PDB file of C-alpha atoms in Angstrom:
ATOM      1  CA  MET N 249     -12.172  -3.279  -7.674  1.00  0.00           C
ATOM      2  CA  ASP N 250     -10.987  -0.260  -9.680  1.00  0.00           C
ATOM      3  CA  ARG N 251      -9.996   0.281 -13.324  1.00  0.00           C
ATOM      4  CA  LEU N 252      -6.577  -1.262 -12.844  1.00  0.00           C
ATOM      5  CA  ASP N 253      -7.997  -4.478 -11.415  1.00  0.00           C
ATOM      6  CA  SER N 254     -10.358  -4.649 -14.391  1.00  0.00           C
ATOM      7  CA  VAL N 255      -7.725  -4.204 -17.114  1.00  0.00           C
ATOM      8  CA  LEU N 256      -4.652  -5.871 -15.620  1.00  0.00           C
ATOM      9  CA  ASP N 257      -5.645  -9.476 -16.354  1.00  0.00           C
ATOM     10  CA  ALA N 258      -6.281  -8.635 -19.995  1.00  0.00           C
ATOM     11  CA  ALA N 259      -3.064  -6.637 -20.356  1.00  0.00           C
ATOM     12  CA  THR N 260      -0.639  -8.992 -18.627  1.00  0.00           C
ATOM     13  CA  PRO N 261      -0.397 -11.527 -21.507  1.00  0.00           C
ATOM     14  CA  LEU N 262       0.352  -8.654 -23.892  1.00  0.00           C
ATOM     15  CA  LEU N 263       3.078  -7.359 -21.591  1.00  0.00           C
ATOM     16  CA  ARG N 264       4.559 -10.842 -21.303  1.00  0.00           C
ATOM     17  CA  ARG N 265       4.520 -11.158 -25.091  1.00  0.00           C
ATOM     18  CA  ALA N 266       6.404  -7.880 -25.390  1.00  0.00           C
ATOM     19  CA  GLU N 267       8.929  -9.142 -22.826  1.00  0.00           C
ATOM     20  CA  GLU N 268       9.355 -12.368 -24.794  1.00  0.00           C
ATOM     21  CA  VAL N 269      10.304 -10.388 -27.882  1.00  0.00           C
ATOM     22  CA  LEU N 270      12.677  -8.142 -25.928  1.00  0.00           C
ATOM     23  CA  GLU N 271      14.355 -11.092 -24.224  1.00  0.00           C
ATOM     24  CA  ALA N 272      14.877 -12.725 -27.625  1.00  0.00           C
ATOM     25  CA  ALA N 273      16.093  -9.691 -29.526  1.00  0.00           C
ATOM     26  CA  GLY N 274      16.626  -6.757 -27.158  1.00  0.00           C
ATOM     27  CA  ALA N 275      15.380  -3.231 -27.746  1.00  0.00           C
ATOM     28  CA  PRO N 276      16.767  -1.029 -30.517  1.00  0.00           C
ATOM     29  CA  ILE N 277      19.926   0.872 -29.612  1.00  0.00           C
ATOM     30  CA  GLY N 278      19.075   4.273 -28.172  1.00  0.00           C
ATOM     31  CA  HIS N 279      15.415   3.414 -27.594  1.00  0.00           C
ATOM     32  CA  PRO N 280      13.833   5.237 -24.593  1.00  0.00           C
ATOM     33  CA  LEU N 281      12.998   1.836 -23.094  1.00  0.00           C
ATOM     34  CA  TRP N 282      16.569   1.458 -21.885  1.00  0.00           C
ATOM     35  CA  GLY N 283      16.285   4.566 -19.727  1.00  0.00           C
ATOM     36  CA  HIS N 284      12.943   3.465 -18.288  1.00  0.00           C
ATOM     37  CA  LEU N 285      14.354   0.053 -17.430  1.00  0.00           C
ATOM     38  CA  ARG N 286      17.206   1.684 -15.525  1.00  0.00           C
ATOM     39  CA  ARG N 287      14.742   3.815 -13.571  1.00  0.00           C
ATOM     40  CA  VAL N 288      12.144   1.145 -12.774  1.00  0.00           C
ATOM     41  CA  ARG N 289      14.430  -1.941 -12.652  1.00  0.00           C
ATOM     42  CA  LEU N 290      11.486  -4.162 -13.546  1.00  0.00           C
ATOM     43  CA  MET N 291      10.062  -5.503 -16.773  1.00  0.00           C
ATOM     44  CA  PRO N 292       6.610  -4.104 -17.603  1.00  0.00           C
ATOM     45  CA  ALA N 293       4.476  -7.034 -16.388  1.00  0.00           C
ATOM     46  CA  ASP N 294       6.246  -7.100 -13.016  1.00  0.00           C
ATOM     47  CA  ALA N 295       6.082  -3.306 -12.762  1.00  0.00           C
ATOM     48  CA  ALA N 296       2.344  -3.419 -13.438  1.00  0.00           C
ATOM     49  CA  ALA N 297       1.923  -6.119 -10.780  1.00  0.00           C
ATOM     50  CA  ALA N 298       3.831  -3.975  -8.276  1.00  0.00           C
ATOM     51  CA  VAL N 299       1.511  -1.034  -8.885  1.00  0.00           C
ATOM     52  CA  ALA N 300      -1.497  -3.344  -8.623  1.00  0.00           C
ATOM     53  CA  GLY N 301      -0.213  -4.322  -5.177  1.00  0.00           C
ATOM     54  CA  LEU N 302      -0.707  -0.765  -3.902  1.00  0.00           C
ATOM     55  CA  ARG N 303      -3.712  -0.623  -1.562  1.00  0.00           C
ATOM     56  CA  PRO N 304      -4.918   2.973  -1.001  1.00  0.00           C
ATOM     57  CA  PRO N 305      -7.687   2.146   1.528  1.00  0.00           C
ATOM     58  CA  ALA N 306      -5.130   0.979   4.097  1.00  0.00           C
ATOM     59  CA  LEU N 307      -3.510   4.430   4.132  1.00  0.00           C
ATOM     60  CA  ALA N 308      -6.872   6.178   4.316  1.00  0.00           C
ATOM     61  CA  ASP N 309      -7.566   4.262   7.524  1.00  0.00           C
ATOM     62  CA  ALA N 310      -4.075   5.016   8.848  1.00  0.00           C
ATOM     63  CA  ALA N 311      -4.507   8.767   8.331  1.00  0.00           C
ATOM     64  CA  ALA N 312      -7.767   8.760  10.298  1.00  0.00           C
ATOM     65  CA  ASP N 313      -6.188   6.782  13.143  1.00  0.00           C
ATOM     66  CA  LEU N 314      -3.177   9.118  13.301  1.00  0.00           C
ATOM     67  CA  ARG N 315      -5.394  12.205  13.505  1.00  0.00           C
ATOM     68  CA  ALA N 316      -7.321  10.569  16.334  1.00  0.00           C
ATOM     69  CA  ASP N 317      -4.014   9.966  18.161  1.00  0.00           C
ATOM     70  CA  ALA N 318      -3.125  13.637  17.681  1.00  0.00           C
ATOM     71  CA  ARG N 319      -6.406  14.664  19.306  1.00  0.00           C
ATOM     72  CA  VAL N 320      -5.690  12.353  22.244  1.00  0.00           C
ATOM     73  CA  CYS N 321      -2.280  13.970  22.780  1.00  0.00           C
ATOM     74  CA  ALA N 322      -3.789  17.440  22.677  1.00  0.00           C
ATOM     75  CA  GLY N 323      -6.505  16.384  25.095  1.00  0.00           C
ATOM     76  CA  VAL N 324      -4.067  14.909  27.592  1.00  0.00           C
ATOM     77  CA  ALA N 325      -1.844  17.991  27.405  1.00  0.00           C
ATOM     78  CA  SER N 326      -4.746  20.313  28.137  1.00  0.00           C
ATOM     79  CA  SER N 327      -6.002  18.142  31.014  1.00  0.00           C
ATOM     80  CA  LEU N 328      -2.770  18.095  33.046  1.00  0.00           C
ATOM     81  CA  PRO N 329      -3.665  19.789  36.357  1.00  0.00           C
ATOM     82  CA  SER N 330      -1.862  22.945  37.452  1.00  0.00           C
ATOM     83  CA  PRO N 331      -0.377  23.227  40.951  1.00  0.00           C
ATOM     84  CA  GLY N 332      -3.410  25.197  42.047  1.00  0.00           C
ATOM     85  CA  GLN N 333      -2.960  26.345  45.644  1.00  0.00           C
ATOM     86  CA  TRP N 334       0.241  24.350  45.955  1.00  0.00           C
ATOM     87  CA  GLU N 335       3.264  26.612  46.489  1.00  0.00           C
ATOM     88  CA  GLY N 336       6.966  26.376  47.056  1.00  0.00           C
ATOM     89  CA  GLU N 337       9.895  24.738  45.297  1.00  0.00           C
ATOM     90  CA  ALA N 338       8.078  21.437  44.823  1.00  0.00           C
ATOM     91  CA  ALA N 339       5.152  23.236  43.192  1.00  0.00           C
ATOM     92  CA  GLU N 340       7.503  25.138  40.919  1.00  0.00           C
ATOM     93  CA  ALA N 341       9.316  21.929  39.943  1.00  0.00           C
ATOM     94  CA  TYR N 342       5.994  20.226  39.254  1.00  0.00           C
ATOM     95  CA  GLU N 343       4.783  23.152  37.131  1.00  0.00           C
ATOM     96  CA  ASP N 344       8.030  23.113  35.154  1.00  0.00           C
ATOM     97  CA  GLN N 345       7.645  19.397  34.477  1.00  0.00           C
ATOM     98  CA  ARG N 346       3.949  19.814  33.651  1.00  0.00           C
ATOM     99  CA  ARG N 347       4.674  22.498  31.079  1.00  0.00           C
ATOM    100  CA  ARG N 348       7.505  20.499  29.550  1.00  0.00           C
ATOM    101  CA  PHE N 349       5.378  17.363  29.313  1.00  0.00           C
ATOM    102  CA  ALA N 350       2.420  19.280  27.923  1.00  0.00           C
ATOM    103  CA  GLY N 351       4.715  20.851  25.318  1.00  0.00           C
ATOM    104  CA  HIS N 352       6.038  17.410  24.438  1.00  0.00           C
ATOM    105  CA  LEU N 353       2.476  16.240  23.848  1.00  0.00           C
ATOM    106  CA  SER N 354       1.010  19.255  22.076  1.00  0.00           C
ATOM    107  CA  GLY N 355       1.434  22.800  20.878  1.00  0.00           C
ATOM    108  CA  THR N 356       4.924  22.941  19.349  1.00  0.00           C
ATOM    109  CA  GLY N 357       6.369  22.019  15.994  1.00  0.00           C
ATOM    110  CA  GLU N 358       8.136  19.005  17.540  1.00  0.00           C
ATOM    111  CA  SER N 359       5.273  17.851  19.783  1.00  0.00           C
ATOM    112  CA  LEU N 360       3.704  14.431  19.449  1.00  0.00           C
ATOM    113  CA  ASP N 361       0.382  15.729  18.205  1.00  0.00           C
ATOM    114  CA  GLU N 362       2.132  17.695  15.448  1.00  0.00           C
ATOM    115  CA  ARG N 363       4.126  14.603  14.504  1.00  0.00           C
ATOM    116  CA  PHE N 364       0.929  12.571  14.341  1.00  0.00           C
ATOM    117  CA  GLU N 365      -0.708  15.239  12.168  1.00  0.00           C
ATOM    118  CA  ALA N 366       2.319  15.432   9.854  1.00  0.00           C
ATOM    119  CA  THR N 367       2.393  11.654   9.537  1.00  0.00           C
ATOM    120  CA  ALA N 368      -1.333  11.655   8.815  1.00  0.00           C
ATOM    121  CA  ASP N 369      -0.743  14.278   6.104  1.00  0.00           C
ATOM    122  CA  LEU N 370       1.923  12.026   4.591  1.00  0.00           C
ATOM    123  CA  ALA N 371      -0.395   9.005   4.725  1.00  0.00           C
ATOM    124  CA  ALA N 372      -3.154  11.025   3.030  1.00  0.00           C
ATOM    125  CA  ALA N 373      -0.755  12.242   0.337  1.00  0.00           C
ATOM    126  CA  LEU N 374       0.484   8.698  -0.292  1.00  0.00           C
ATOM    127  CA  HIS N 375      -3.124   7.483  -0.444  1.00  0.00           C
ATOM    128  CA  ASP N 376      -3.893  10.054  -3.144  1.00  0.00           C
ATOM    129  CA  TRP N 377      -0.671   9.131  -4.944  1.00  0.00           C
ATOM    130  CA  MET N 378      -1.628   5.451  -4.936  1.00  0.00           C
ATOM    131  CA  VAL N 379      -5.055   6.242  -6.380  1.00  0.00           C
ATOM    132  CA  ARG N 380      -3.517   8.375  -9.146  1.00  0.00           C
ATOM    133  CA  THR N 381      -0.783   5.848  -9.862  1.00  0.00           C
ATOM    134  CA  ARG N 382      -3.238   2.991 -10.201  1.00  0.00           C
ATOM    135  CA  ASP N 383      -5.490   5.085 -12.427  1.00  0.00           C
ATOM    136  CA  ASN N 384      -2.599   6.281 -14.606  1.00  0.00           C
ATOM    137  CA  LEU N 385      -1.392   2.728 -15.134  1.00  0.00           C
ATOM    138  CA  ALA N 386      -4.913   1.547 -15.929  1.00  0.00           C
ATOM    139  CA  SER N 387      -5.108   4.210 -18.658  1.00  0.00           C
ATOM    140  CA  ALA N 388      -1.695   3.209 -20.022  1.00  0.00           C
ATOM    141  CA  LEU N 389      -2.674  -0.464 -20.144  1.00  0.00           C
ATOM    142  CA  ALA N 390      -5.981   0.341 -21.832  1.00  0.00           C
ATOM    143  CA  ASP N 391      -4.061   2.359 -24.433  1.00  0.00           C
ATOM    144  CA  ALA N 392      -1.646  -0.541 -24.918  1.00  0.00           C
ATOM    145  CA  LEU N 393      -4.450  -3.061 -25.450  1.00  0.00           C
ATOM    146  CA  SER N 394      -5.985  -0.951 -28.211  1.00  0.00           C
ATOM    147  CA  SER N 395      -2.705   0.050 -29.861  1.00  0.00           C
ATOM    148  CA  ALA N 396      -1.194  -0.874 -33.212  1.00  0.00           C
ATOM    149  CA  GLU N 397       1.649  -2.469 -31.250  1.00  0.00           C
ATOM    150  CA  ALA N 398      -0.831  -4.862 -29.651  1.00  0.00           C
ATOM    151  CA  VAL N 399      -2.050  -5.928 -33.079  1.00  0.00           C
ATOM    152  CA  ILE N 400       1.504  -6.650 -34.227  1.00  0.00           C
ATOM    153  CA  LEU N 401       2.315  -8.615 -31.067  1.00  0.00           C
ATOM    154  CA  ALA N 402      -0.931 -10.601 -31.234  1.00  0.00           C
ATOM    155  CA  ALA N 403       0.248 -12.424 -34.361  1.00  0.00           C
ATOM    156  CA  PRO N 404       2.356 -15.580 -33.978  1.00  0.00           C
ATOM    157  CA  LEU N 405       5.873 -14.417 -33.317  1.00  0.00           C
ATOM    158  CA  ALA N 406       8.665 -15.082 -35.746  1.00  0.00           C
ATOM    159  CA  TYR N 407      12.031 -16.375 -34.538  1.00  0.00           C
ATOM    160  CA  PRO N 408      14.097 -14.353 -34.576  1.00  0.00           C
ATOM    161  CA  PRO N 409      11.521 -11.558 -34.072  1.00  0.00           C
ATOM    162  CA  SER N 410      11.062  -9.210 -36.988  1.00  0.00           C
ATOM    163  CA  PRO N 411      12.127  -5.554 -36.781  1.00  0.00           C
ATOM    164  CA  ALA N 412       8.443  -4.584 -36.618  1.00  0.00           C
ATOM    165  CA  GLU N 413       7.867  -6.916 -33.663  1.00  0.00           C
ATOM    166  CA  ILE N 414      10.960  -5.646 -31.857  1.00  0.00           C
ATOM    167  CA  LYS N 415       9.912  -2.019 -32.289  1.00  0.00           C
ATOM    168  CA  ALA N 416       6.344  -2.787 -31.239  1.00  0.00           C
ATOM    169  CA  ALA N 417       7.522  -4.580 -28.109  1.00  0.00           C
ATOM    170  CA  ALA N 418       9.953  -1.820 -27.181  1.00  0.00           C
ATOM    171  CA  ASP N 419       7.421   0.951 -27.796  1.00  0.00           C
ATOM    172  CA  LEU N 420       4.708  -0.788 -25.794  1.00  0.00           C
ATOM    173  CA  ALA N 421       6.998  -1.629 -22.873  1.00  0.00           C
ATOM    174  CA  SER N 422       8.442   1.889 -22.919  1.00  0.00           C
ATOM    175  CA  HIS N 423       4.972   3.452 -22.720  1.00  0.00           C
ATOM    176  CA  VAL N 424       4.012   1.406 -19.659  1.00  0.00           C
ATOM    177  CA  LEU N 425       7.330   1.830 -17.837  1.00  0.00           C
ATOM    178  CA  ASP N 426       7.388   5.575 -18.505  1.00  0.00           C
ATOM    179  CA  VAL N 427       4.073   5.950 -16.676  1.00  0.00           C
ATOM    180  CA  VAL N 428       5.288   3.821 -13.754  1.00  0.00           C
ATOM    181  CA  ALA N 429       8.635   5.629 -13.526  1.00  0.00           C
ATOM    182  CA  THR N 430       7.012   9.061 -13.535  1.00  0.00           C
ATOM    183  CA  ASP N 431       4.575   8.176 -10.777  1.00  0.00           C
ATOM    184  CA  TYR N 432       7.198   6.500  -8.611  1.00  0.00           C
ATOM    185  CA  ALA N 433       9.405   9.581  -8.888  1.00  0.00           C
ATOM    186  CA  GLU N 434       6.522  11.536  -7.336  1.00  0.00           C
ATOM    187  CA  ALA N 435       6.420   9.085  -4.411  1.00  0.00           C
ATOM    188  CA  GLU N 436      10.167   9.496  -3.895  1.00  0.00           C
ATOM    189  CA  ASP N 437       9.668  13.262  -3.685  1.00  0.00           C
ATOM    190  CA  LEU N 438       6.908  12.818  -1.085  1.00  0.00           C
ATOM    191  CA  LEU N 439       9.073  10.577   1.062  1.00  0.00           C
ATOM    192  CA  HIS N 440      12.134  12.805   0.694  1.00  0.00           C
ATOM    193  CA  GLY N 441      10.093  15.785   1.859  1.00  0.00           C
ATOM    194  CA  SER N 442       9.041  13.963   5.028  1.00  0.00           C
ATOM    195  CA  GLN N 443      12.447  12.719   6.174  1.00  0.00           C
ATOM    196  CA  GLU N 444      12.263  14.801   9.345  1.00  0.00           C
ATOM    197  CA  LEU N 445       9.528  12.469  10.609  1.00  0.00           C
ATOM    198  CA  ALA N 446      12.212   9.826  11.052  1.00  0.00           C
ATOM    199  CA  ASN N 447      14.017  11.991  13.607  1.00  0.00           C
ATOM    200  CA  PRO N 448      13.345  11.199  17.288  1.00  0.00           C
ATOM    201  CA  VAL N 449      10.969  13.497  19.138  1.00  0.00           C
ATOM    202  CA  PRO N 450      12.964  15.654  21.606  1.00  0.00           C
ATOM    203  CA  MET N 451      11.925  15.467  25.254  1.00  0.00           C
TER     204      MET N 451
END
């Protein structure tokens, strides 16, 4: 359990209360919340739940496994026997195939071991991103729980909501979604920078 797990249960009712106000009255025209909603496409409680669903340990394990696979590829490549005393066209053909296969396994930018290492680097970067994202949201939720907006929204809501309640709900939701949107933009950059890993490995 980390900080986010600890604070999420306490913050979710507050986020739902803010959503209730926004569903009843909408956010003020021109409020930053509208831009954050377009970016995240989730209301704050659902966005917080999505971040809480991130599980960094799974990617830490994946990175270690991928690096082990890279070492296996390098080991197999280095263990392929040379023709030795074997001579002639068959020996030359074998040596050509051996070198090609060894290069496919290890030692070039497109080799399997390099792909495994690059994928492990991506998994490690995404692990660190998940940890930061969870921690950033935990801080945002803790701020929300102790905010003046939380005090306003804790009172029985008027129907229709008052201008103060509408502003409090919009400000609180905007704060949470801004944090989520910023962190998810970082993840998009990480994935965009690793698109070449989706390309097939040349033989």
